[in-house]
Amino acid sequence: MPGSSGTTIRGALRLPYPLDQVSTRVHHIWGALALAGACILAAVALVAFSLARWITRPLRTLEAATEQLAEGQLTDPPDATAGPPELRHLATSFTRTATRLQHLLKAQQAFASEAPHQLKTPLTGLLLRLENFEPYLDPRAHPSLEEAVGEVERLGRMVQGLLALARLENTATTPEPVDLDTVLAERVAMWEPLAAEQYVALDMTGPSVGSVWAIPGALEQIIDNLIANALRVSPPSTTIALHRVPSTELHIVDQGPGMNAADRERAFDRFWRSSDSHHDDTGLGLPIVRHLVDASGGTITLHPAPGTGLDTLTQLRPVTARPRGPRSGGEDFGSRRPLNHRMPASRRG
């Protein structure tokens, strides 16, 4: 410190003082403040964690219940006794809605399964009665009788298609490895005699693709329906190409009239038929095929073929890829006759 007399500085005073004690005390104070802050933060975090778990526990049970409902059956309803009042009310409303929805779905499935069964017997009787009328009718009425018989037969095939769709939608099946090359060769051998009667050739090309994932019996049904559709529109002296691609793609290409973009967009809709479709179509063949392909974890699309005709592209998952788990599938359709086995139509149904 300077020492002065008036305005004149006479000297200076220097006084040393150790700062270790001050620094130590400051550090102690800082440590105590940091510890207090950490304890406060830990307490706040613990309270926040407990509060978050209390709030989110009902949400987790609600999420699990939603996943169960998406699979088709709610076995563990969400807990409506825990959590904030808003979440308890939400869980109660969800349970009530899910119960009502399951009841409606079961009623719809029961109707879809039972109605076609109930229709088969009267349709068979009606068909027999119409056929018995033929000897007693005037020959001029025979064309009308044949049209009536054809309509009854078409209605019967439609009932069979509805039964098939009901089985597919009500059964969950896990995809299994299936040898695509073997199944394709078997189905081509089965269809070749019928194709020869129409002067149509079946040509299987491309390298072997090996095994793919498919639900039991689905691959046979898919190929049968697609070949039947191609034969239905193929004129004589043409070829239906069944081309395999190593990426587990199957192209079925015909030389028929093909489809425009609008028709290809709606071809997989149930009961849809193009404006120039033959009255014998049911409009259920391609929807069933798409359902089988989707249940197997694959995709199916329609593309214009070079020149004329249609290229139906079916892509399935190779066995090197993991299956996508249980899907809405169906029972074994491999031994059934194709749903759309009648040939004289001009468009796909």
GROMACS .gro file of C-alpha atoms in nm:
model
  349
    1MET     CA    1   0.000   0.000   0.000
    2PRO     CA    2   0.147   0.345  -0.084
    3GLY     CA    3   0.236   0.573   0.211
    4SER     CA    4   0.193   0.939   0.135
    5SER     CA    5   0.202   1.280   0.305
    6GLY     CA    6  -0.034   1.508   0.129
    7THR     CA    7   0.026   1.457  -0.233
    8THR     CA    8   0.378   1.331  -0.188
    9ILE     CA    9   0.432   0.954  -0.166
   10ARG     CA   10   0.694   0.883   0.099
   11GLY     CA   11   0.705   0.506   0.075
   12ALA     CA   12   0.506   0.181   0.036
   13LEU     CA   13   0.391  -0.097   0.270
   14ARG     CA   14   0.401  -0.453   0.146
   15LEU     CA   15   0.223  -0.716   0.356
   16PRO     CA   16   0.234  -1.083   0.236
   17TYR     CA   17  -0.056  -1.310   0.335
   18PRO     CA   18  -0.095  -1.683   0.244
   19LEU     CA   19  -0.405  -1.762   0.025
   20ASP     CA   20  -0.408  -2.140   0.080
   21GLN     CA   21  -0.668  -2.123   0.352
   22VAL     CA   22  -0.890  -1.894   0.147
   23SER     CA   23  -0.861  -2.115  -0.164
   24THR     CA   24  -0.934  -2.426   0.042
   25ARG     CA   25  -1.240  -2.266   0.195
   26VAL     CA   26  -1.363  -2.151  -0.147
   27HIS     CA   27  -1.315  -2.503  -0.286
   28HIS     CA   28  -1.505  -2.650   0.009
   29ILE     CA   29  -1.791  -2.411  -0.050
   30TRP     CA   30  -1.796  -2.495  -0.421
   31GLY     CA   31  -1.793  -2.870  -0.345
   32ALA     CA   32  -2.078  -2.832  -0.099
   33LEU     CA   33  -2.281  -2.637  -0.353
   34ALA     CA   34  -2.210  -2.896  -0.624
   35LEU     CA   35  -2.307  -3.184  -0.394
   36ALA     CA   36  -2.624  -3.008  -0.293
   37GLY     CA   37  -2.708  -2.941  -0.656
   38ALA     CA   38  -2.639  -3.305  -0.751
   39CYS     CA   39  -2.860  -3.430  -0.469
   40ILE     CA   40  -3.138  -3.196  -0.575
   41LEU     CA   41  -3.106  -3.305  -0.940
   42ALA     CA   42  -3.104  -3.673  -0.836
   43ALA     CA   43  -3.415  -3.622  -0.627
   44VAL     CA   44  -3.589  -3.437  -0.911
   45ALA     CA   45  -3.484  -3.708  -1.159
   46LEU     CA   46  -3.613  -3.981  -0.928
   47VAL     CA   47  -3.945  -3.805  -0.885
   48ALA     CA   48  -3.969  -3.740  -1.260
   49PHE     CA   49  -3.882  -4.104  -1.340
   50SER     CA   50  -4.141  -4.234  -1.099
   51LEU     CA   51  -4.399  -3.992  -1.235
   52ALA     CA   52  -4.314  -4.086  -1.594
   53ARG     CA   53  -4.348  -4.458  -1.519
   54TRP     CA   54  -4.678  -4.395  -1.347
   55ILE     CA   55  -4.801  -4.208  -1.653
   56THR     CA   56  -4.655  -4.438  -1.921
   57ARG     CA   57  -4.744  -4.773  -1.762
   58PRO     CA   58  -5.105  -4.750  -1.885
   59LEU     CA   59  -4.974  -4.642  -2.226
   60ARG     CA   60  -4.757  -4.953  -2.246
   61THR     CA   61  -5.047  -5.180  -2.160
   62LEU     CA   62  -5.259  -4.990  -2.413
   63GLU     CA   63  -4.989  -5.040  -2.678
   64ALA     CA   64  -4.974  -5.415  -2.607
   65ALA     CA   65  -5.353  -5.437  -2.626
   66THR     CA   66  -5.351  -5.249  -2.957
   67GLU     CA   67  -5.099  -5.495  -3.102
   68GLN     CA   68  -5.315  -5.787  -2.987
   69LEU     CA   69  -5.622  -5.630  -3.144
   70ALA     CA   70  -5.430  -5.579  -3.468
   71GLU     CA   71  -5.357  -5.954  -3.471
   72GLY     CA   72  -5.730  -6.020  -3.445
   73GLN     CA   73  -5.783  -6.116  -3.081
   74LEU     CA   74  -5.765  -5.904  -2.763
   75THR     CA   75  -5.674  -6.138  -2.477
   76ASP     CA   76  -5.524  -5.888  -2.228
   77PRO     CA   77  -5.725  -5.564  -2.210
   78PRO     CA   78  -5.538  -5.251  -2.093
   79ASP     CA   79  -5.525  -5.169  -1.724
   80ALA     CA   80  -5.797  -4.914  -1.646
   81THR     CA   81  -5.708  -4.879  -1.276
   82ALA     CA   82  -5.362  -4.717  -1.297
   83GLY     CA   83  -5.232  -4.386  -1.424
   84PRO     CA   84  -5.389  -4.043  -1.454
   85PRO     CA   85  -5.769  -4.018  -1.482
   86GLU     CA   86  -5.749  -3.929  -1.850
   87LEU     CA   87  -5.555  -4.246  -1.930
   88ARG     CA   88  -5.790  -4.458  -1.720
   89HIS     CA   89  -6.085  -4.321  -1.917
   90LEU     CA   90  -5.897  -4.385  -2.242
   91ALA     CA   91  -5.824  -4.747  -2.143
   92THR     CA   92  -6.188  -4.802  -2.053
   93SER     CA   93  -6.308  -4.657  -2.383
   94PHE     CA   94  -6.053  -4.862  -2.577
   95THR     CA   95  -6.162  -5.184  -2.408
   96ARG     CA   96  -6.526  -5.111  -2.480
   97THR     CA   97  -6.451  -5.024  -2.843
   98ALA     CA   98  -6.227  -5.330  -2.891
   99THR     CA   99  -6.492  -5.560  -2.745
  100ARG     CA  100  -6.755  -5.418  -2.977
  101LEU     CA  101  -6.521  -5.438  -3.275
  102GLN     CA  102  -6.433  -5.802  -3.203
  103HIS     CA  103  -6.801  -5.884  -3.177
  104LEU     CA  104  -6.871  -5.721  -3.513
  105LEU     CA  105  -6.573  -5.894  -3.676
  106LYS     CA  106  -6.681  -6.233  -3.545
  107ALA     CA  107  -7.033  -6.172  -3.671
  108GLN     CA  108  -6.900  -6.068  -4.013
  109GLN     CA  109  -6.669  -6.369  -4.031
  110ALA     CA  110  -6.947  -6.603  -3.926
  111PHE     CA  111  -7.175  -6.460  -4.193
  112ALA     CA  112  -6.903  -6.478  -4.459
  113SER     CA  113  -6.834  -6.840  -4.367
  114GLU     CA  114  -7.191  -6.961  -4.323
  115ALA     CA  115  -7.374  -6.773  -4.598
  116PRO     CA  116  -7.190  -6.940  -4.887
  117HIS     CA  117  -7.246  -7.282  -4.728
  118GLN     CA  118  -7.616  -7.212  -4.698
  119LEU     CA  119  -7.630  -7.099  -5.062
  120LYS     CA  120  -7.458  -7.404  -5.209
  121THR     CA  121  -7.746  -7.648  -5.153
  122PRO     CA  122  -8.025  -7.437  -5.309
  123LEU     CA  123  -7.798  -7.342  -5.597
  124THR     CA  124  -7.726  -7.708  -5.669
  125GLY     CA  125  -8.097  -7.787  -5.657
  126LEU     CA  126  -8.178  -7.494  -5.884
  127LEU     CA  127  -7.916  -7.605  -6.135
  128LEU     CA  128  -8.055  -7.959  -6.144
  129ARG     CA  129  -8.410  -7.833  -6.194
  130LEU     CA  130  -8.302  -7.607  -6.479
  131GLU     CA  131  -8.118  -7.890  -6.649
  132ASN     CA  132  -8.424  -8.117  -6.611
  133PHE     CA  133  -8.635  -7.861  -6.796
  134GLU     CA  134  -8.442  -7.906  -7.120
  135PRO     CA  135  -8.637  -8.208  -7.262
  136TYR     CA  136  -8.970  -8.032  -7.206
  137LEU     CA  137  -8.886  -7.690  -7.348
  138ASP     CA  138  -8.935  -7.564  -7.696
  139PRO     CA  139  -8.602  -7.569  -7.884
  140ARG     CA  140  -8.631  -7.194  -7.926
  141ALA     CA  141  -8.608  -7.158  -7.546
  142HIS     CA  142  -8.288  -7.362  -7.517
  143PRO     CA  143  -8.054  -7.061  -7.559
  144SER     CA  144  -8.227  -6.885  -7.269
  145LEU     CA  145  -8.206  -7.202  -7.062
  146GLU     CA  146  -7.834  -7.231  -7.133
  147GLU     CA  147  -7.783  -6.871  -7.027
  148ALA     CA  148  -7.974  -6.934  -6.704
  149VAL     CA  149  -7.769  -7.246  -6.634
  150GLY     CA  150  -7.450  -7.049  -6.702
  151GLU     CA  151  -7.555  -6.776  -6.458
  152VAL     CA  152  -7.630  -7.033  -6.187
  153GLU     CA  153  -7.291  -7.199  -6.246
  154ARG     CA  154  -7.120  -6.860  -6.223
  155LEU     CA  155  -7.305  -6.789  -5.899
  156GLY     CA  156  -7.187  -7.125  -5.767
  157ARG     CA  157  -6.826  -7.042  -5.851
  158MET     CA  158  -6.869  -6.706  -5.684
  159VAL     CA  159  -6.991  -6.882  -5.370
  160GLN     CA  160  -6.682  -7.105  -5.381
  161GLY     CA  161  -6.464  -6.794  -5.416
  162LEU     CA  162  -6.630  -6.634  -5.115
  163LEU     CA  163  -6.570  -6.951  -4.915
  164ALA     CA  164  -6.204  -6.946  -5.013
  165LEU     CA  165  -6.167  -6.581  -4.913
  166ALA     CA  166  -6.341  -6.648  -4.582
  167ARG     CA  167  -6.095  -6.930  -4.509
  168LEU     CA  168  -5.801  -6.709  -4.600
  169GLU     CA  169  -5.913  -6.420  -4.382
  170ASN     CA  170  -6.003  -6.634  -4.080
  171THR     CA  171  -5.686  -6.843  -4.064
  172ALA     CA  172  -5.338  -6.729  -3.964
  173THR     CA  173  -5.064  -6.937  -4.126
  174THR     CA  174  -4.687  -6.905  -4.108
  175PRO     CA  175  -4.500  -6.911  -4.442
  176GLU     CA  176  -4.285  -7.218  -4.504
  177PRO     CA  177  -4.003  -7.290  -4.754
  178VAL     CA  178  -4.140  -7.415  -5.087
  179ASP     CA  179  -3.940  -7.515  -5.397
  180LEU     CA  180  -4.072  -7.279  -5.665
  181ASP     CA  181  -3.911  -7.469  -5.952
  182THR     CA  182  -4.069  -7.801  -5.854
  183VAL     CA  183  -4.414  -7.654  -5.801
  184LEU     CA  184  -4.397  -7.459  -6.127
  185ALA     CA  185  -4.295  -7.769  -6.326
  186GLU     CA  186  -4.580  -7.970  -6.172
  187ARG     CA  187  -4.842  -7.708  -6.246
  188VAL     CA  188  -4.720  -7.657  -6.603
  189ALA     CA  189  -4.737  -8.033  -6.662
  190MET     CA  190  -5.093  -8.034  -6.526
  191TRP     CA  191  -5.206  -7.744  -6.747
  192GLU     CA  192  -5.032  -7.843  -7.071
  193PRO     CA  193  -5.308  -8.084  -7.193
  194LEU     CA  194  -5.578  -7.821  -7.143
  195ALA     CA  195  -5.363  -7.557  -7.311
  196ALA     CA  196  -5.301  -7.789  -7.605
  197GLU     CA  197  -5.677  -7.822  -7.656
  198GLN     CA  198  -5.681  -7.445  -7.712
  199TYR     CA  199  -5.367  -7.459  -7.932
  200VAL     CA  200  -5.175  -7.259  -7.673
  201ALA     CA  201  -4.821  -7.348  -7.568
  202LEU     CA  202  -4.677  -7.315  -7.217
  203ASP     CA  203  -4.308  -7.219  -7.217
  204MET     CA  204  -4.115  -7.225  -6.888
  205THR     CA  205  -3.790  -7.028  -6.914
  206GLY     CA  206  -3.523  -6.879  -6.692
  207PRO     CA  207  -3.277  -7.030  -6.444
  208SER     CA  208  -3.382  -7.213  -6.131
  209VAL     CA  209  -3.466  -6.983  -5.841
  210GLY     CA  210  -3.480  -7.236  -5.557
  211SER     CA  211  -3.704  -7.215  -5.253
  212VAL     CA  212  -3.925  -6.925  -5.149
  213TRP     CA  213  -4.142  -6.848  -4.848
  214ALA     CA  214  -4.512  -6.927  -4.901
  215ILE     CA  215  -4.802  -7.042  -4.688
  216PRO     CA  216  -4.888  -7.412  -4.735
  217GLY     CA  217  -5.061  -7.476  -5.068
  218ALA     CA  218  -5.060  -7.110  -5.170
  219LEU     CA  219  -4.801  -7.137  -5.446
  220GLU     CA  220  -4.999  -7.403  -5.633
  221GLN     CA  221  -5.315  -7.197  -5.609
  222ILE     CA  222  -5.137  -6.881  -5.726
  223ILE     CA  223  -4.986  -7.046  -6.032
  224ASP     CA  224  -5.310  -7.228  -6.119
  225ASN     CA  225  -5.516  -6.911  -6.116
  226LEU     CA  226  -5.263  -6.709  -6.311
  227ILE     CA  227  -5.226  -6.976  -6.579
  228ALA     CA  228  -5.606  -7.009  -6.598
  229ASN     CA  229  -5.638  -6.634  -6.645
  230ALA     CA  230  -5.372  -6.635  -6.915
  231LEU     CA  231  -5.538  -6.926  -7.098
  232ARG     CA  232  -5.871  -6.753  -7.080
  233VAL     CA  233  -5.748  -6.462  -7.290
  234SER     CA  234  -5.489  -6.634  -7.511
  235PRO     CA  235  -5.589  -6.676  -7.876
  236PRO     CA  236  -5.494  -6.999  -8.059
  237SER     CA  237  -5.136  -7.045  -8.182
  238THR     CA  238  -4.991  -6.824  -7.908
  239THR     CA  239  -4.755  -6.893  -7.619
  240ILE     CA  240  -4.781  -6.829  -7.248
  241ALA     CA  241  -4.432  -6.764  -7.111
  242LEU     CA  242  -4.352  -6.853  -6.749
  243HIS     CA  243  -4.020  -6.677  -6.696
  244ARG     CA  244  -3.820  -6.711  -6.375
  245VAL     CA  245  -3.574  -6.450  -6.251
  246PRO     CA  246  -3.306  -6.538  -5.990
  247SER     CA  247  -3.441  -6.272  -5.753
  248THR     CA  248  -3.742  -6.506  -5.696
  249GLU     CA  249  -3.955  -6.330  -5.954
  250LEU     CA  250  -4.204  -6.517  -6.169
  251HIS     CA  251  -4.338  -6.354  -6.486
  252ILE     CA  252  -4.645  -6.508  -6.651
  253VAL     CA  253  -4.680  -6.336  -6.988
  254ASP     CA  254  -4.965  -6.400  -7.230
  255GLN     CA  255  -5.035  -6.270  -7.580
  256GLY     CA  256  -5.396  -6.175  -7.524
  257PRO     CA  257  -5.559  -5.833  -7.556
  258GLY     CA  258  -5.397  -5.706  -7.236
  259MET     CA  259  -5.535  -5.441  -7.001
  260ASN     CA  260  -5.519  -5.066  -6.998
  261ALA     CA  261  -5.376  -4.878  -6.701
  262ALA     CA  262  -5.717  -4.821  -6.539
  263ASP     CA  263  -5.808  -5.190  -6.563
  264ARG     CA  264  -5.472  -5.299  -6.422
  265GLU     CA  265  -5.526  -5.063  -6.129
  266ARG     CA  266  -5.862  -5.220  -6.040
  267ALA     CA  267  -5.797  -5.580  -6.143
  268PHE     CA  268  -5.741  -5.693  -5.783
  269ASP     CA  269  -6.069  -5.545  -5.652
  270ARG     CA  270  -6.327  -5.799  -5.546
  271PHE     CA  271  -6.608  -5.864  -5.795
  272TRP     CA  272  -6.458  -5.617  -6.041
  273ARG     CA  273  -6.474  -5.705  -6.411
  274SER     CA  274  -6.376  -5.496  -6.709
  275SER     CA  275  -6.645  -5.366  -6.943
  276ASP     CA  276  -6.571  -5.629  -7.209
  277SER     CA  277  -6.544  -5.915  -6.957
  278HIS     CA  278  -6.727  -6.236  -7.030
  279HIS     CA  279  -7.033  -6.296  -6.811
  280ASP     CA  280  -6.872  -6.617  -6.683
  281ASP     CA  281  -6.615  -6.431  -6.472
  282THR     CA  282  -6.664  -6.407  -6.096
  283GLY     CA  283  -6.423  -6.123  -6.018
  284LEU     CA  284  -6.265  -6.320  -5.731
  285GLY     CA  285  -5.969  -6.499  -5.892
  286LEU     CA  286  -5.711  -6.220  -5.877
  287PRO     CA  287  -5.822  -6.097  -5.531
  288ILE     CA  288  -5.764  -6.449  -5.399
  289VAL     CA  289  -5.423  -6.461  -5.567
  290ARG     CA  290  -5.323  -6.126  -5.418
  291HIS     CA  291  -5.438  -6.240  -5.073
  292LEU     CA  292  -5.229  -6.557  -5.100
  293VAL     CA  293  -4.925  -6.362  -5.219
  294ASP     CA  294  -4.961  -6.104  -4.943
  295ALA     CA  295  -5.003  -6.377  -4.682
  296SER     CA  296  -4.680  -6.534  -4.808
  297GLY     CA  297  -4.492  -6.204  -4.771
  298GLY     CA  298  -4.465  -6.128  -5.144
  299THR     CA  299  -4.606  -5.885  -5.398
  300ILE     CA  300  -4.794  -5.918  -5.725
  301THR     CA  301  -4.833  -5.653  -5.994
  302LEU     CA  302  -4.964  -5.629  -6.349
  303HIS     CA  303  -4.763  -5.479  -6.635
  304PRO     CA  304  -4.817  -5.446  -7.009
  305ALA     CA  305  -4.636  -5.714  -7.206
  306PRO     CA  306  -4.430  -5.631  -7.515
  307GLY     CA  307  -4.667  -5.599  -7.809
  308THR     CA  308  -4.996  -5.718  -7.668
  309GLY     CA  309  -5.084  -5.915  -7.362
  310LEU     CA  310  -5.024  -5.888  -6.992
  311ASP     CA  311  -4.720  -5.954  -6.776
  312THR     CA  312  -4.818  -6.072  -6.428
  313LEU     CA  313  -4.519  -6.030  -6.198
  314THR     CA  314  -4.518  -6.230  -5.875
  315GLN     CA  315  -4.227  -6.168  -5.641
  316LEU     CA  316  -4.179  -6.390  -5.336
  317ARG     CA  317  -3.920  -6.381  -5.062
  318PRO     CA  318  -3.624  -6.621  -5.095
  319VAL     CA  319  -3.556  -6.862  -4.811
  320THR     CA  320  -3.235  -6.671  -4.736
  321ALA     CA  321  -3.459  -6.393  -4.603
  322ARG     CA  322  -3.649  -6.437  -4.280
  323PRO     CA  323  -4.025  -6.494  -4.307
  324ARG     CA  324  -4.248  -6.210  -4.193
  325GLY     CA  325  -4.420  -6.419  -3.929
  326PRO     CA  326  -4.780  -6.537  -3.915
  327ARG     CA  327  -4.994  -6.373  -4.177
  328SER     CA  328  -5.356  -6.399  -4.268
  329GLY     CA  329  -5.336  -6.714  -4.472
  330GLY     CA  330  -5.546  -7.017  -4.532
  331GLU     CA  331  -5.555  -7.393  -4.531
  332ASP     CA  332  -5.395  -7.612  -4.793
  333PHE     CA  333  -5.533  -7.514  -5.132
  334GLY     CA  334  -5.284  -7.715  -5.330
  335SER     CA  335  -5.522  -8.003  -5.403
  336ARG     CA  336  -5.808  -7.783  -5.517
  337ARG     CA  337  -5.904  -7.716  -5.871
  338PRO     CA  338  -5.841  -7.352  -5.970
  339LEU     CA  339  -6.134  -7.128  -5.892
  340ASN     CA  340  -6.129  -6.972  -6.236
  341HIS     CA  341  -6.082  -7.288  -6.440
  342ARG     CA  342  -6.334  -7.213  -6.716
  343MET     CA  343  -6.167  -7.094  -7.032
  344PRO     CA  344  -6.403  -6.908  -7.265
  345ALA     CA  345  -6.371  -6.558  -7.118
  346SER     CA  346  -6.201  -6.260  -7.271
  347ARG     CA  347  -6.077  -6.089  -6.954
  348ARG     CA  348  -5.945  -6.177  -6.616
  349GLY     CA  349  -6.172  -6.216  -6.318
   0.00000   0.00000   0.00000
